[in-house]
Amino acid sequence: MIEFRGIDLSYNGRKLFRDFDLSLGRSEKVAVLGKSGTGKSTLFNLLLGFVRPDGGEVRFGGDTVDDKTVWDIRRSIAYVDQDVSIGEGRGSDLIRSALELKVNASRKLPGEKMDGLLDYFELSPAKLEDDITDLSGGERQRLAIILAVLLGREIFLLDEVTSALDKDLKKKTAQFFAGKDSWTVMVISHDPVWVDNPGVSVFDLEREEWIQ
Amino acid sequence: MDTVDLSITALLIAFALFIIPVAISWFYRIGLTRSLLYATARMTVQLIMIGIFLKYLFRWDNALLNILWLTVMVLVAVVSAVRQSSMKLSRMLHPAFISFSLATFLIILFFNIFVIRLDNVFNARYLIVLGGMLLGNSLRGNIIGISSFYSNIKRDRKTYRYRLALGATFSESIRPYLRDSVQLALKPTIAAMATMGIVALPGMMTGVILGGASPEVAIKYQIMIMIAIVVSTILSVVLTILLTLKSCFSRYGTLRDDIFAEK
């Protein structure tokens, strides 16, 4: 499903990857570990076409990521970034504008599904009417997770999305994603809730090997 | 009524007023004298030269020459707009030149043909004077519009990429930034329009009245020129942004790093 083949990449004169390989099958759940600066987020940026490798190739669903395929690839991935830079304005407007994009036009307006998600992630519906920049880090993370799920996609790239959540919510979030059989989930996180989850494989980026 | 001509002596008397800023600058040590004198000298020389130049341009009134001169004015406006917008000249020059030319020529010709109904639509008096007003007044809007579009996307890099990652098409992902920057570019012009005639007598009107025309004619020209300024500003901002997209973004939809001028 997702494959990094012989990736070489330098950033600001530092070698981040040298002949790096990693692959994920459909419906696998993988947690990527590694100190900061080891290029964890870069893996997602490579897959989404925001960063191009100096050598090697990134493949998604059988296609090489290039300037033609990347647009469709982005449309099949739900991505939540580390700083939850999801913009300004009210949360409800953000959700509406995301669902108004052409690619999502076929999706129904969130009704029951949205209520269920707000309930599960313990986010009060009133918070959707607040400005995103006024929300706490944890609230913003949950909003971004809910929006990602609402897109109805099956492949998730989650970059440190549980860092600001409390213990219970971390656990619920990990269980939520690990429990969906058909979903392919790649998560960057230090949280033990992911690593300790039996359904999740763990890849150590520094040693470049699977440790679970 | 003819305009009272100013003799050279009269102008020198006007310069005598500079005693005031020079004295203030000296007394409070504002350090303005040098730059004030430099700017005044430049203004004087430039205006004298353009005066002589326009005199002959009007006398010959050759269509081709008029078009050529307006093109030179557009080029100077483009270079100055790009310089002040902190964007790299090499990336912006071509597309901005095309869009400024289109916006300026189209609007002036529209007015000369359909509104003023000139026999010679390339008449120097109208083509060059109107062109100068349009360029001078849409320049600021263009600088604001172009630089805010690109610097906002640069500043919001993560949010912008998030929108791409949501599956937005390229035009969907730039749309909010286009909207904001055009709004920002038009704001000063719209504000000026709303207070026009009350807060200040606009330059065009002052000129036409001093030139001997009645206030009725002057306001008609002022209304026309304001319409022209708004339309050409919005046209040139949007066109410049649209025409520069190709050279400023990668085919992956991400903003290139090398489009901003080095400080």
mmCIF file of C-alpha atoms in Angstrom, chain A residues 49-50 52 65-68 70-71 74-75 77 79 83 85-87 97-98 101-103 147 151 153, chain B residues 155-173 175 250-254:
data_model
loop_
_atom_site.group_PDB
_atom_site.id
_atom_site.type_symbol
_atom_site.label_atom_id
_atom_site.label_comp_id
_atom_site.label_asym_id
_atom_site.label_seq_id
_atom_site.Cartn_x
_atom_site.Cartn_y
_atom_site.Cartn_z
ATOM 1 C CA GLY A 49 4.484 15.223 -2.229
ATOM 2 C CA PHE A 50 5.510 18.187 -0.095
ATOM 3 C CA ARG A 52 10.825 15.136 -2.974
ATOM 4 C CA VAL A 65 4.384 9.596 -6.096
ATOM 5 C CA ASP A 66 4.989 12.263 -8.748
ATOM 6 C CA ASP A 67 3.491 15.570 -9.824
ATOM 7 C CA LYS A 68 0.654 13.761 -11.654
ATOM 8 C CA VAL A 70 0.154 13.088 -6.006
ATOM 9 C CA TRP A 71 -3.169 14.911 -6.377
ATOM 10 C CA ARG A 74 -3.742 13.211 -1.361
ATOM 11 C CA ARG A 75 -7.425 12.603 -2.013
ATOM 12 C CA ILE A 77 -5.308 9.981 2.489
ATOM 13 C CA TYR A 79 -3.655 13.478 7.255
ATOM 14 C CA ASP A 83 1.044 21.238 15.051
ATOM 15 C CA SER A 85 -2.117 23.819 11.603
ATOM 16 C CA ILE A 86 -5.677 23.629 10.461
ATOM 17 C CA GLY A 87 -6.258 27.338 10.074
ATOM 18 C CA SER A 97 -15.095 24.177 3.923
ATOM 19 C CA ALA A 98 -13.258 20.835 3.924
ATOM 20 C CA LEU A 101 -13.980 20.684 -1.645
ATOM 21 C CA LYS A 102 -14.754 18.992 -4.962
ATOM 22 C CA VAL A 103 -13.216 15.721 -3.847
ATOM 23 C CA LEU A 147 -12.459 16.015 10.531
ATOM 24 C CA LEU A 151 -13.575 12.598 5.152
ATOM 25 C CA ARG A 153 -11.047 7.836 3.743
ATOM 26 C CA ARG B 155 3.620 32.243 6.421
ATOM 27 C CA ASP B 156 0.700 29.782 6.459
ATOM 28 C CA ARG B 157 2.752 27.069 4.859
ATOM 29 C CA LYS B 158 1.419 24.329 7.110
ATOM 30 C CA THR B 159 -2.203 25.352 6.860
ATOM 31 C CA TYR B 160 -1.835 25.715 3.117
ATOM 32 C CA ARG B 161 -0.353 22.229 2.872
ATOM 33 C CA TYR B 162 -3.061 20.878 5.131
ATOM 34 C CA ARG B 163 -5.629 22.101 2.603
ATOM 35 C CA LEU B 164 -3.732 20.368 -0.195
ATOM 36 C CA ALA B 165 -3.576 17.228 1.917
ATOM 37 C CA LEU B 166 -7.346 17.363 2.370
ATOM 38 C CA GLY B 167 -7.482 16.762 -1.368
ATOM 39 C CA ALA B 168 -8.055 20.302 -2.548
ATOM 40 C CA THR B 169 -7.325 21.000 -6.195
ATOM 41 C CA PHE B 170 -4.671 23.626 -6.795
ATOM 42 C CA SER B 171 -7.231 26.319 -7.490
ATOM 43 C CA GLU B 172 -9.206 25.351 -4.379
ATOM 44 C CA SER B 173 -6.120 25.566 -2.225
ATOM 45 C CA ARG B 175 -8.637 30.482 -3.419
ATOM 46 C CA SER B 250 5.881 23.575 -8.143
ATOM 47 C CA ARG B 251 3.786 21.060 -10.037
ATOM 48 C CA TYR B 252 3.097 19.457 -6.669
ATOM 49 C CA GLY B 253 1.224 22.603 -5.666
ATOM 50 C CA THR B 254 3.824 23.744 -3.145
#
